[in-house]
XYZ file of C-alpha atoms in Angstrom:
525
model
C 4.935 -23.455 -11.328
C 8.173 -21.270 -11.532
C 9.360 -23.200 -14.970
C 6.018 -23.302 -16.542
C 6.182 -20.974 -19.635
C 3.684 -17.614 -19.521
C 0.707 -17.039 -21.680
C 1.224 -14.834 -24.754
C -0.125 -11.605 -24.233
C -0.400 -10.912 -28.352
C -4.034 -11.618 -28.513
C -5.509 -9.826 -24.685
C -7.229 -7.939 -26.650
C -10.485 -10.452 -27.307
C -9.484 -12.310 -24.107
C -10.550 -9.217 -22.293
C -13.517 -8.236 -24.256
C -15.057 -12.110 -23.230
C -14.143 -11.522 -19.534
C -15.943 -7.779 -19.837
C -18.933 -9.524 -21.529
C -19.619 -11.882 -19.270
C -19.574 -9.579 -16.214
C -15.745 -10.611 -14.710
C -15.503 -7.941 -13.235
C -15.150 -5.976 -9.589
C -18.850 -5.656 -9.423
C -19.918 -8.728 -11.218
C -18.021 -11.023 -9.102
C -20.065 -8.769 -5.934
C -22.901 -9.914 -7.988
C -22.463 -12.907 -8.117
C -21.076 -14.178 -4.896
C -22.715 -11.766 -2.602
C -20.767 -9.621 -0.088
C -19.328 -12.930 2.312
C -18.074 -14.688 -0.648
C -16.274 -11.550 -1.845
C -15.166 -10.336 1.431
C -14.372 -14.148 2.230
C -12.091 -14.811 -1.799
C -9.776 -11.518 -0.576
C -8.933 -13.470 2.456
C -8.046 -16.550 0.299
C -10.869 -18.827 1.355
C -12.549 -20.256 -1.213
C -15.402 -22.614 0.279
C -17.768 -20.263 0.080
C -16.783 -18.919 -3.578
C -17.304 -22.211 -4.457
C -20.617 -22.840 -3.504
C -21.870 -19.544 -5.175
C -20.632 -20.496 -8.258
C -21.908 -24.147 -8.386
C -24.240 -23.034 -11.840
C -24.340 -22.439 -15.088
C -23.060 -19.492 -16.819
C -19.923 -17.988 -18.031
C -19.283 -15.810 -15.613
C -19.044 -18.623 -13.342
C -17.120 -20.958 -15.303
C -14.337 -17.966 -15.529
C -14.867 -17.172 -11.893
C -14.135 -21.461 -11.169
C -11.416 -21.536 -13.910
C -9.378 -18.173 -13.010
C -10.146 -17.501 -9.076
C -11.217 -20.805 -7.973
C -8.804 -22.917 -10.422
C -10.913 -25.882 -10.556
C -10.707 -27.758 -14.311
C -14.201 -26.990 -16.167
C -16.419 -28.653 -19.254
C -14.063 -27.705 -22.390
C -17.779 -26.805 -23.987
C -18.116 -24.439 -21.138
C -15.020 -22.694 -21.301
C -15.553 -22.662 -25.062
C -18.948 -21.114 -24.076
C -16.888 -18.236 -21.936
C -14.136 -17.220 -23.929
C -12.225 -17.987 -27.379
C -10.912 -21.134 -25.845
C -9.187 -22.573 -29.028
C -7.141 -19.071 -28.897
C -6.470 -19.137 -24.973
C -5.313 -22.743 -25.041
C -3.023 -21.925 -27.962
C -1.834 -18.825 -26.404
C -1.043 -20.998 -23.385
C -3.516 -19.123 -21.082
C -5.638 -22.147 -19.865
C -4.421 -26.403 -21.059
C -6.605 -29.559 -21.394
C -6.836 -31.575 -18.519
C -5.295 -34.764 -18.831
C -7.234 -38.152 -19.835
C -7.332 -39.494 -16.601
C -6.849 -36.417 -14.378
C -9.492 -35.151 -11.790
C -12.192 -33.678 -13.849
C -13.502 -31.834 -10.532
C -9.976 -29.413 -9.943
C -7.509 -27.367 -11.358
C -3.792 -26.641 -11.534
C -4.717 -25.939 -7.341
C -5.782 -29.255 -6.381
C -9.097 -27.679 -4.663
C -12.476 -28.641 -4.736
C -14.106 -32.112 -5.317
C -15.232 -33.183 -8.367
C -19.512 -32.730 -7.362
C -18.333 -29.280 -7.091
C -18.122 -28.596 -10.714
C -21.521 -28.155 -12.412
C -22.516 -30.267 -15.046
C -19.941 -32.741 -16.582
C -17.543 -33.824 -19.054
C -19.542 -35.098 -22.557
C -18.253 -38.815 -24.356
C -14.265 -37.374 -24.667
C -14.905 -33.650 -24.693
C -12.677 -33.400 -21.693
C -11.428 -30.296 -19.622
C -9.926 -27.504 -19.296
C -7.719 -25.588 -16.697
C -6.235 -22.096 -15.998
C -2.668 -21.635 -16.137
C -1.983 -18.416 -14.762
C -4.070 -16.498 -11.967
C -6.721 -13.865 -13.401
C -7.940 -11.713 -10.534
C -10.530 -8.985 -11.946
C -9.409 -5.163 -9.941
C -11.620 -2.344 -10.030
C -9.330 0.976 -11.054
C -9.505 4.210 -8.892
C -12.113 5.419 -11.677
C -13.856 2.312 -12.315
C -11.821 1.341 -14.764
C -12.109 -2.902 -15.167
C -8.470 -3.873 -14.930
C -6.945 -7.490 -14.541
C -4.457 -8.935 -12.235
C -2.389 -11.983 -13.214
C 0.192 -13.936 -11.069
C 0.802 -17.223 -10.152
C -2.020 -19.598 -9.619
C -2.250 -20.528 -6.290
C -1.069 -17.006 -5.205
C -3.694 -15.392 -3.828
C -2.594 -12.829 -0.267
C -4.352 -13.289 2.450
C -5.834 -16.166 4.555
C -4.467 -18.170 8.043
C -2.357 -20.764 5.879
C -0.733 -18.138 3.740
C 0.781 -18.432 0.542
C 2.382 -21.372 1.210
C 4.986 -21.512 -1.850
C 8.746 -22.544 -1.365
C 9.068 -21.779 -5.578
C 11.565 -19.427 -5.143
C 10.409 -16.953 -8.604
C 6.361 -17.135 -7.879
C 4.507 -13.484 -8.550
C 1.916 -12.510 -6.236
C -0.747 -11.431 -7.149
C -3.367 -8.793 -5.526
C -2.802 -8.611 -1.622
C -3.522 -5.784 0.959
C 0.191 -4.290 1.337
C -0.066 -3.706 -2.579
C -3.836 -2.415 -2.951
C -2.311 -0.319 0.757
C 0.184 1.831 -1.598
C -2.216 2.086 -4.578
C -4.081 4.463 -1.877
C -0.944 6.602 -0.782
C 0.496 6.906 -3.930
C 0.404 10.918 -5.315
C -1.908 10.398 -8.214
C -1.402 14.211 -10.042
C 0.191 13.711 -13.773
C 3.307 13.469 -14.327
C 6.228 12.829 -16.839
C 7.559 9.262 -15.711
C 6.994 7.029 -13.090
C 9.356 3.621 -11.547
C 7.417 0.770 -10.229
C 10.569 -1.025 -8.373
C 10.195 -4.233 -8.137
C 6.966 -4.517 -10.066
C 5.837 -7.934 -9.109
C 2.402 -8.580 -11.101
C 2.359 -4.890 -11.988
C -0.433 -3.598 -9.998
C 1.463 -0.455 -9.034
C 2.686 -0.303 -12.734
C -0.907 -0.775 -13.880
C -1.983 2.387 -11.859
C 1.081 4.481 -13.321
C -0.085 4.226 -16.124
C -3.032 5.911 -15.798
C -1.595 9.230 -14.897
C 2.373 8.471 -16.156
C 3.215 9.512 -19.862
C 6.490 7.239 -19.249
C 6.226 3.627 -17.110
C 9.455 1.641 -16.313
C 8.571 -1.076 -13.914
C 11.212 -3.080 -13.090
C 12.657 -6.740 -11.324
C 15.354 -8.325 -10.545
C 12.643 -12.041 -11.262
C 11.582 -11.888 -14.739
C 9.076 -13.989 -14.795
C 7.641 -10.769 -12.951
C 8.689 -8.635 -15.727
C 6.554 -11.378 -17.633
C 3.490 -11.015 -15.737
C 3.397 -7.338 -15.535
C 3.494 -7.545 -19.438
C 0.032 -8.979 -19.765
C -1.772 -7.055 -16.462
C -0.687 -4.514 -18.790
C -1.974 -6.198 -21.757
C -5.162 -7.615 -20.060
C -6.287 -4.525 -18.906
C -6.128 -2.456 -22.011
C -2.882 -0.080 -20.403
C -0.390 1.578 -22.461
C 3.135 -1.234 -22.509
C 5.573 -0.123 -19.915
C 9.707 -0.199 -20.709
C 10.189 -3.496 -18.205
C 13.501 -3.803 -16.913
C 15.746 -7.316 -15.078
C 17.616 -6.180 -12.236
C 18.179 -5.694 -8.522
C 17.256 -2.236 -6.931
C 18.091 1.092 -9.108
C 20.533 -0.569 -10.992
C 18.477 -1.098 -14.526
C 17.993 2.179 -14.759
C 21.541 3.969 -14.224
C 21.111 7.262 -13.809
C 17.420 7.868 -14.948
C 15.638 10.481 -13.067
C 11.757 10.238 -12.165
C 8.639 12.087 -11.054
C 7.258 9.285 -9.626
C 9.199 6.216 -7.921
C 6.836 3.480 -6.274
C 7.891 0.281 -4.502
C 6.581 -3.073 -3.195
C 9.646 -4.073 -1.877
C 11.382 -7.541 -0.524
C 11.203 -6.167 3.194
C 10.656 -9.120 4.881
C 13.308 -9.359 7.667
C 14.364 -13.011 7.688
C 17.487 -15.513 8.062
C 18.352 -15.782 4.628
C 16.200 -15.300 1.216
C 14.167 -18.136 0.906
C 11.520 -16.195 -1.820
C 12.171 -13.517 -3.889
C 8.724 -11.965 -3.381
C 9.646 -11.323 0.295
C 13.222 -11.685 1.459
C 15.390 -9.250 0.134
C 18.723 -10.997 0.413
C 20.384 -8.411 2.073
C 20.544 -8.651 6.646
C 18.370 -6.987 8.368
C 16.262 -3.724 6.895
C 19.632 -2.935 4.763
C 17.521 -3.646 1.838
C 14.937 -1.345 2.870
C 17.474 1.180 4.474
C 18.984 1.045 0.733
C 16.391 1.366 -1.445
C 15.583 4.571 0.547
C 18.719 6.011 0.759
C 19.457 6.094 -2.929
C 15.556 6.942 -4.227
C 16.270 10.943 -3.726
C 19.648 10.881 -6.185
C 16.825 9.349 -9.237
C 14.241 12.228 -7.957
C 13.156 14.807 -10.363
C 12.257 18.335 -8.380
C 9.242 17.738 -7.051
C 9.019 14.752 -7.796
C 8.005 12.021 -4.861
C 9.195 8.494 -3.772
C 6.786 5.631 -1.715
C 7.695 2.711 -0.512
C 5.994 0.082 2.068
C 8.875 -0.997 4.406
C 9.013 -2.890 7.382
C 12.229 -1.880 10.184
C 14.244 -2.771 12.625
C 13.514 -1.572 16.636
C 16.845 -2.214 17.989
C 17.948 -2.069 21.964
C 18.891 0.455 22.256
C 18.547 2.657 19.536
C 15.329 4.895 18.820
C 13.436 3.909 16.030
C 12.400 6.958 14.775
C 16.370 8.062 14.536
C 16.984 5.354 12.821
C 14.605 5.913 9.829
C 15.268 9.945 10.040
C 18.988 8.385 9.091
C 17.499 6.917 5.741
C 16.348 10.175 4.458
C 18.751 10.971 1.729
C 20.063 14.311 1.281
C 17.628 16.801 -0.343
C 14.342 15.049 0.161
C 11.523 16.259 3.204
C 9.859 13.091 4.263
C 6.490 11.494 5.994
C 7.239 8.083 7.899
C 4.458 6.457 9.216
C 4.676 3.245 11.477
C 1.340 1.875 11.283
C 2.074 -1.749 13.347
C 4.996 -2.869 15.845
C 5.372 -6.533 15.921
C 7.809 -8.735 18.638
C 10.464 -11.168 17.281
C 7.931 -14.254 17.959
C 5.495 -12.640 16.293
C 7.155 -11.570 13.414
C 8.388 -14.923 13.074
C 5.225 -16.907 13.197
C 3.914 -14.711 10.412
C 6.318 -15.662 7.670
C 7.067 -19.205 8.359
C 2.858 -19.480 8.157
C 3.468 -16.913 5.208
C 5.826 -19.610 3.323
C 3.871 -23.292 4.901
C 6.624 -24.101 7.327
C 4.082 -24.590 9.654
C 2.860 -27.335 7.210
C 5.994 -29.300 7.929
C 7.379 -31.204 9.756
C 7.232 -30.554 13.081
C 10.905 -30.406 14.023
C 11.838 -28.478 10.399
C 9.137 -25.889 11.621
C 11.305 -25.708 15.325
C 14.209 -25.143 13.287
C 13.881 -22.364 11.281
C 11.897 -20.415 14.082
C 14.958 -21.133 15.513
C 17.042 -19.557 13.100
C 14.553 -16.541 12.847
C 14.833 -15.594 16.729
C 18.579 -16.507 16.771
C 18.978 -13.419 13.648
C 17.507 -10.808 15.777
C 19.126 -11.918 18.412
C 22.311 -11.648 16.933
C 20.868 -7.810 15.285
C 19.802 -7.118 19.184
C 15.846 -6.938 17.313
C 13.551 -6.491 19.665
C 10.121 -5.899 17.669
C 9.553 -5.128 13.548
C 8.058 -2.080 13.006
C 6.147 -1.646 9.512
C 4.346 0.893 7.467
C 5.078 3.792 4.846
C 7.777 6.072 3.747
C 7.153 8.898 1.061
C 9.870 11.061 0.153
C 9.785 14.524 -2.242
C 12.554 16.173 -3.879
C 12.615 19.900 -2.664
C 16.449 20.373 -2.261
C 15.468 22.661 0.672
C 17.531 24.057 3.425
C 15.900 23.253 5.849
C 13.817 19.918 5.552
C 11.374 18.343 7.081
C 11.546 15.192 8.391
C 8.171 13.828 10.352
C 8.472 10.319 11.730
C 5.216 9.061 13.431
C 3.497 6.181 14.552
C -0.264 6.026 13.587
C -1.887 2.454 13.767
C -5.253 4.046 14.430
C -8.087 3.700 11.102
C -7.720 5.543 8.114
C -9.735 6.258 5.025
C -8.263 5.328 1.381
C -6.840 6.939 -1.320
C -4.376 8.577 0.911
C -2.617 9.881 -2.247
C -4.559 13.758 -1.477
C -3.737 13.165 2.284
C -0.210 12.682 0.841
C 0.254 15.708 -1.392
C -1.215 17.878 1.204
C 1.082 17.038 4.140
C 4.034 18.188 1.680
C 2.336 21.168 0.313
C 1.890 22.575 4.428
C 5.220 21.601 5.305
C 6.554 24.355 2.274
C 4.225 26.469 3.512
C 5.268 26.414 7.224
C 9.064 26.138 5.986
C 8.135 29.844 4.468
C 6.678 31.582 6.511
C 8.200 32.427 10.710
C 6.112 33.186 12.958
C 5.314 37.121 12.445
C 4.526 35.942 8.822
C 1.926 33.324 10.269
C 0.383 35.991 12.338
C -0.141 38.118 9.393
C -1.915 34.445 7.449
C -4.896 33.911 7.031
C -6.264 30.386 7.828
C -10.091 28.380 7.225
C -11.238 25.068 9.023
C -10.348 21.807 7.007
C -13.826 21.215 5.700
C -14.141 17.444 7.001
C -12.518 18.675 10.233
C -15.710 18.364 13.487
C -14.976 20.022 17.194
C -16.070 17.427 19.584
C -16.642 19.279 23.121
C -16.211 16.324 26.164
C -17.258 16.705 29.944
C -19.294 15.316 32.543
C -23.322 16.178 31.887
C -24.898 19.348 32.532
C -21.004 20.657 33.258
C -20.575 24.369 31.901
C -17.722 23.961 31.043
C -16.020 21.117 28.775
C -13.087 18.947 30.645
C -11.731 19.258 26.849
C -12.565 20.466 23.004
C -11.093 18.327 20.502
C -10.356 18.702 16.549
C -11.082 15.494 14.560
C -10.465 14.823 10.499
C -13.441 12.774 9.723
C -11.434 11.705 6.315
C -7.647 10.886 5.972
C -5.461 10.104 8.653
C -8.689 10.298 11.160
C -6.697 12.593 13.767
C -7.792 14.145 16.386
C -6.466 16.301 19.312
C -7.460 17.988 21.836
C -6.898 22.113 22.308
C -7.123 24.550 24.823
C -10.183 27.288 25.138
C -8.031 29.567 22.900
C -7.509 26.508 19.767
C -10.787 25.946 20.033
C -12.344 29.861 20.178
C -9.343 30.204 17.179
C -10.323 27.051 15.357
C -13.830 28.454 15.440
C -13.719 31.272 13.474
C -11.326 30.698 10.978
C -12.991 30.871 8.177
C -10.365 32.547 6.274
C -11.818 36.332 6.992
C -9.084 37.637 9.368
C -5.673 36.862 9.885
C -4.558 34.988 12.974
C -3.194 38.336 14.171
C -6.248 39.990 15.102
C -8.303 36.637 15.751
C -5.787 36.449 18.638
C -5.811 40.067 19.309
C -10.357 39.549 19.925
C -10.094 36.385 21.834
C -7.487 38.274 24.272
C -10.131 40.972 24.942
C -12.665 38.622 25.455
C -10.339 36.600 28.189
C -8.915 39.818 29.404
C -5.154 38.255 28.594
C -2.240 40.077 27.289
C -2.442 39.919 23.769
C 1.393 40.524 22.885
C 2.071 37.480 25.227
C -1.360 35.730 23.249
C 0.795 36.360 20.636
C 4.135 35.226 21.791
C 3.189 31.541 22.799
C 0.637 30.645 19.817
C 2.178 30.546 16.721
C 3.356 26.969 18.146
C 0.122 25.960 17.863
C -1.201 27.686 14.950
C 1.779 25.584 12.903
C 0.542 22.006 14.994
C -2.648 22.747 13.674
C -1.466 23.880 10.049
C 1.143 21.120 10.269
C -1.893 18.381 11.025
C -4.214 19.116 8.500
C -6.583 20.758 10.877
C -6.273 24.581 9.321
C -5.042 25.241 5.926
C -4.039 28.815 4.422
C -6.746 30.453 2.612
C -5.211 31.448 0.322
C -3.879 27.629 -1.226
């Protein structure tokens, strides 16, 4: 796989036109396959899609070629795309005489699943790369190009042993794309670009995009992804971490790095080659020096939970000088779960049982040597502020969220700026309003005169919920931007027959928390 030469992007435009004309798009596939088969395909389960594409027509042909990686009759391929150009440019290849005509390079699917049959002497063709429709955030029809058989997901993992394999669209890449701040910027860096998904997103709101990868094949795939998606070309640089860019700084840095904590660097796409979580730590620590003032750096990462150490403190120590940070732990796995996940990903569970047991033991020995009891996964966002009092928020949030979260991330850091600029006295002089998607819930026994407690809940973004006392509920309920916080508290004190001075003294901390978590927003912003 990794030794195969890649297609030329020079004539990507006619191929793109043919794919679009056939309806080979995210929406077109949903219509063709139906929701259950479409969802199964996202999990790398192909059997429902094979059954849904047994008919004729260009869309079924292209789906079998590029997504299911089955061979198709050359005549069917010619009806769906410019066949001779696709063969000459390396997108397709002819199936050698005598080869199984019903299956492509991936080797899946029986011959009688293929629609029709080859005309005498006509032969069949098959894809040389995976081309996957991908819907952009504003309805763009994009295509992600990657190695064959490397869809991410499914119980069996990707199962490739090729060191230079390049993956396509997976849950991690779409998560990072969803949390990235999408304000217009002058420059963006996609570090460890892979098949170019993050660079493709960045090309829509950055004047200049740079993509780097230690794997030269990944840059070739990024070039194909951008060309076939009709996106602007990016600057492509080979190298590890920030070495390829020297001292260059950016307004946005994104990276879905090879964060897997493993005993050795077997697979370039996932194993960083450094001990433990050193690669993620190094990436985060070095990012600050490459950010322009106000710029964001956003990463996915794994980190160790080490015996005798608070994982919050471990991650706080990664944050570079001059940066605010928001770090969210989304999941924690014990070391046995973690080892099993990535052993399956590499297909080791299909090996000789004794070999599997040896590799499993190597993972556990590595964790034991590092006193690692679990591994966390989550998001790390930095913002270059050069503030004297940086805001570093490290939290665990395993609950469902609503993507995309780019605006939520940006708003978080804007609220940190506001809170840093306003002491308690200034906070009481401020005017606030309840954020639009927040609702109030009263929890208590049916028929009870008063609720046991009141909950404020966000219906969008992070979907947080927080309990508030009577004062907090009353305060939030009347925040419409017309009165200062101090005047609202004075009115509440009068209604509840409390000392207004005492209430003013003890409430700013609660207001600060409601603002920080996004339940209240300053009325003048």
